[in-house]
Amino acid sequence: MADEDGNTKRKGGAKGARGKASPEGWVENQIRQLYKDVADEPLPKDLLDLLDNIDFGDSPDESPDGGKR
């Protein structure tokens, strides 16, 4: 069975390098299923603006507290 991205899933967890199910793969799959709905939600514009400010490396003079943290 394939998911939306074309990845195949097997019952019992992800297969490791040697073809055996690995506990890490099973945990990873469970976490993905748990948070899939949350991760698919769009980010709010305010958060995107904040991330843009961090990415552009605003100078300390532009921040209200003078660049002190």
Short mmCIF file of N, CA and C in Angstrom, two decimals:
data_model
loop_
_atom_site.label_atom_id
_atom_site.label_comp_id
_atom_site.label_asym_id
_atom_site.label_seq_id
_atom_site.Cartn_x
_atom_site.Cartn_y
_atom_site.Cartn_z
N MET A 1 0.84 -1.17 0.00
CA MET A 1 0.00 0.00 0.00
C MET A 1 0.90 1.24 0.00
N ALA A 2 0.57 2.25 -0.81
CA ALA A 2 1.38 3.47 -0.90
C ALA A 2 0.61 4.65 -0.32
N ASP A 3 1.34 5.58 0.32
CA ASP A 3 0.70 6.78 0.84
C ASP A 3 0.68 7.87 -0.22
N GLU A 4 0.31 9.09 0.17
CA GLU A 4 0.18 10.20 -0.77
C GLU A 4 1.48 10.50 -1.50
N ASP A 5 2.62 10.31 -0.84
CA ASP A 5 3.92 10.62 -1.43
C ASP A 5 4.50 9.47 -2.24
N GLY A 6 3.78 8.35 -2.32
CA GLY A 6 4.26 7.21 -3.06
C GLY A 6 5.12 6.27 -2.24
N ASN A 7 5.28 6.55 -0.95
CA ASN A 7 6.06 5.67 -0.08
C ASN A 7 5.23 4.46 0.29
N THR A 8 5.88 3.32 0.33
CA THR A 8 5.15 2.11 0.71
C THR A 8 5.27 1.90 2.20
N LYS A 9 4.18 1.41 2.79
CA LYS A 9 4.16 1.11 4.22
C LYS A 9 3.90 -0.37 4.38
N ARG A 10 4.56 -0.95 5.34
CA ARG A 10 4.35 -2.37 5.60
C ARG A 10 3.85 -2.54 7.02
N LYS A 11 2.99 -3.49 7.18
CA LYS A 11 2.45 -3.76 8.51
C LYS A 11 3.57 -4.24 9.41
N GLY A 12 3.61 -3.70 10.63
CA GLY A 12 4.62 -4.14 11.58
C GLY A 12 5.78 -3.17 11.70
N GLY A 13 5.78 -2.07 11.00
CA GLY A 13 6.85 -1.08 11.15
C GLY A 13 7.75 -1.03 9.93
N ALA A 14 8.69 -0.11 9.98
CA ALA A 14 9.62 0.10 8.86
C ALA A 14 10.68 -0.99 8.85
N LYS A 15 11.16 -1.30 7.68
CA LYS A 15 12.21 -2.31 7.54
C LYS A 15 13.57 -1.65 7.68
N GLY A 16 14.46 -2.30 8.39
CA GLY A 16 15.82 -1.81 8.55
C GLY A 16 16.66 -2.21 7.35
N ALA A 17 17.97 -1.94 7.44
CA ALA A 17 18.88 -2.21 6.34
C ALA A 17 18.96 -3.70 6.01
N ARG A 18 18.73 -4.55 6.99
CA ARG A 18 18.83 -6.00 6.77
C ARG A 18 17.48 -6.64 6.49
N GLY A 19 16.44 -5.83 6.30
CA GLY A 19 15.14 -6.38 5.97
C GLY A 19 14.28 -6.74 7.17
N LYS A 20 14.77 -6.52 8.38
CA LYS A 20 14.00 -6.81 9.58
C LYS A 20 13.36 -5.53 10.08
N ALA A 21 12.20 -5.66 10.70
CA ALA A 21 11.53 -4.50 11.26
C ALA A 21 12.37 -3.93 12.40
N SER A 22 12.56 -2.61 12.39
CA SER A 22 13.35 -1.98 13.44
C SER A 22 12.44 -1.23 14.40
N PRO A 23 12.76 -1.25 15.69
CA PRO A 23 11.94 -0.50 16.67
C PRO A 23 11.94 1.00 16.36
N GLU A 24 13.07 1.53 15.87
CA GLU A 24 13.14 2.96 15.57
C GLU A 24 12.18 3.32 14.44
N GLY A 25 12.10 2.46 13.44
CA GLY A 25 11.19 2.71 12.33
C GLY A 25 9.74 2.67 12.76
N TRP A 26 9.42 1.75 13.67
CA TRP A 26 8.06 1.66 14.18
C TRP A 26 7.69 2.92 14.95
N VAL A 27 8.60 3.38 15.81
CA VAL A 27 8.36 4.60 16.59
C VAL A 27 8.20 5.79 15.66
N GLU A 28 9.07 5.89 14.66
CA GLU A 28 8.99 7.00 13.71
C GLU A 28 7.63 7.02 13.00
N ASN A 29 7.16 5.85 12.57
CA ASN A 29 5.85 5.77 11.91
C ASN A 29 4.72 6.18 12.84
N GLN A 30 4.79 5.77 14.10
CA GLN A 30 3.74 6.11 15.06
C GLN A 30 3.72 7.61 15.33
N ILE A 31 4.90 8.23 15.44
CA ILE A 31 4.97 9.67 15.67
C ILE A 31 4.44 10.43 14.47
N ARG A 32 4.78 9.98 13.27
CA ARG A 32 4.27 10.63 12.05
C ARG A 32 2.74 10.57 12.00
N GLN A 33 2.18 9.42 12.31
CA GLN A 33 0.72 9.29 12.30
C GLN A 33 0.08 10.19 13.35
N LEU A 34 0.73 10.30 14.50
CA LEU A 34 0.19 11.09 15.60
C LEU A 34 0.14 12.57 15.26
N TYR A 35 1.19 13.08 14.61
CA TYR A 35 1.30 14.52 14.36
C TYR A 35 1.01 14.92 12.92
N LYS A 36 0.56 14.00 12.08
CA LYS A 36 0.32 14.31 10.67
C LYS A 36 -0.66 15.46 10.48
N ASP A 37 -1.78 15.43 11.18
CA ASP A 37 -2.78 16.48 11.03
C ASP A 37 -2.23 17.85 11.44
N VAL A 38 -1.47 17.87 12.51
CA VAL A 38 -0.90 19.13 12.99
C VAL A 38 0.15 19.65 12.01
N ALA A 39 0.99 18.77 11.50
CA ALA A 39 2.06 19.17 10.58
C ALA A 39 1.51 19.65 9.25
N ASP A 40 0.33 19.21 8.86
CA ASP A 40 -0.26 19.62 7.59
C ASP A 40 -0.92 21.00 7.66
N GLU A 41 -1.12 21.53 8.88
CA GLU A 41 -1.74 22.84 9.03
C GLU A 41 -0.81 23.94 8.54
N PRO A 42 -1.35 24.97 7.89
CA PRO A 42 -0.50 26.08 7.45
C PRO A 42 -0.03 26.91 8.64
N LEU A 43 1.16 27.52 8.49
CA LEU A 43 1.69 28.37 9.55
C LEU A 43 1.02 29.74 9.51
N PRO A 44 0.75 30.33 10.68
CA PRO A 44 0.15 31.68 10.70
C PRO A 44 1.11 32.71 10.10
N LYS A 45 0.55 33.75 9.51
CA LYS A 45 1.35 34.79 8.86
C LYS A 45 2.29 35.46 9.86
N ASP A 46 1.86 35.68 11.09
CA ASP A 46 2.72 36.31 12.10
C ASP A 46 3.98 35.49 12.34
N LEU A 47 3.83 34.17 12.39
CA LEU A 47 4.99 33.30 12.60
C LEU A 47 5.90 33.33 11.39
N LEU A 48 5.33 33.33 10.19
CA LEU A 48 6.15 33.40 8.98
C LEU A 48 6.93 34.71 8.93
N ASP A 49 6.28 35.82 9.33
CA ASP A 49 6.97 37.11 9.37
C ASP A 49 8.12 37.09 10.37
N LEU A 50 7.89 36.49 11.52
CA LEU A 50 8.93 36.38 12.53
C LEU A 50 10.12 35.57 12.01
N LEU A 51 9.83 34.46 11.35
CA LEU A 51 10.90 33.64 10.78
C LEU A 51 11.66 34.38 9.69
N ASP A 52 10.95 35.17 8.88
CA ASP A 52 11.61 35.99 7.86
C ASP A 52 12.57 36.99 8.50
N ASN A 53 12.14 37.61 9.60
CA ASN A 53 13.01 38.57 10.29
C ASN A 53 14.26 37.90 10.82
N ILE A 54 14.12 36.70 11.33
CA ILE A 54 15.27 35.96 11.84
C ILE A 54 16.19 35.57 10.69
N ASP A 55 15.62 35.10 9.58
CA ASP A 55 16.42 34.70 8.42
C ASP A 55 17.21 35.85 7.83
N PHE A 56 16.61 37.03 7.79
CA PHE A 56 17.28 38.18 7.20
C PHE A 56 18.29 38.80 8.14
N GLY A 57 18.33 38.38 9.40
CA GLY A 57 19.32 38.87 10.35
C GLY A 57 19.21 40.37 10.59
N ASP A 58 18.05 40.81 11.03
CA ASP A 58 17.85 42.23 11.31
C ASP A 58 18.95 42.74 12.23
N SER A 59 19.38 43.96 11.98
CA SER A 59 20.44 44.55 12.81
C SER A 59 19.89 44.90 14.19
N PRO A 60 20.73 44.96 15.22
CA PRO A 60 20.28 45.25 16.57
C PRO A 60 19.60 46.61 16.68
N ASP A 61 19.95 47.57 15.83
CA ASP A 61 19.35 48.89 15.89
C ASP A 61 17.87 48.86 15.54
N GLU A 62 17.42 47.87 14.79
CA GLU A 62 16.03 47.81 14.36
C GLU A 62 15.11 47.18 15.40
N SER A 63 15.68 46.50 16.38
CA SER A 63 14.83 45.85 17.38
C SER A 63 14.48 46.84 18.49
N PRO A 64 13.28 46.69 19.10
CA PRO A 64 12.84 47.65 20.09
C PRO A 64 13.71 47.69 21.36
N ASP A 65 14.37 46.60 21.71
CA ASP A 65 15.18 46.59 22.93
C ASP A 65 16.65 46.87 22.66
N GLY A 66 16.98 47.32 21.48
CA GLY A 66 18.37 47.66 21.16
C GLY A 66 19.22 46.44 20.86
N GLY A 67 18.61 45.30 20.62
CA GLY A 67 19.35 44.10 20.29
C GLY A 67 19.76 43.28 21.49
N LYS A 68 19.37 43.70 22.70
CA LYS A 68 19.73 42.95 23.92
C LYS A 68 18.73 41.83 24.12
N ARG A 69 19.22 40.70 24.58
CA ARG A 69 18.35 39.57 24.88
C ARG A 69 18.48 39.17 26.30
#
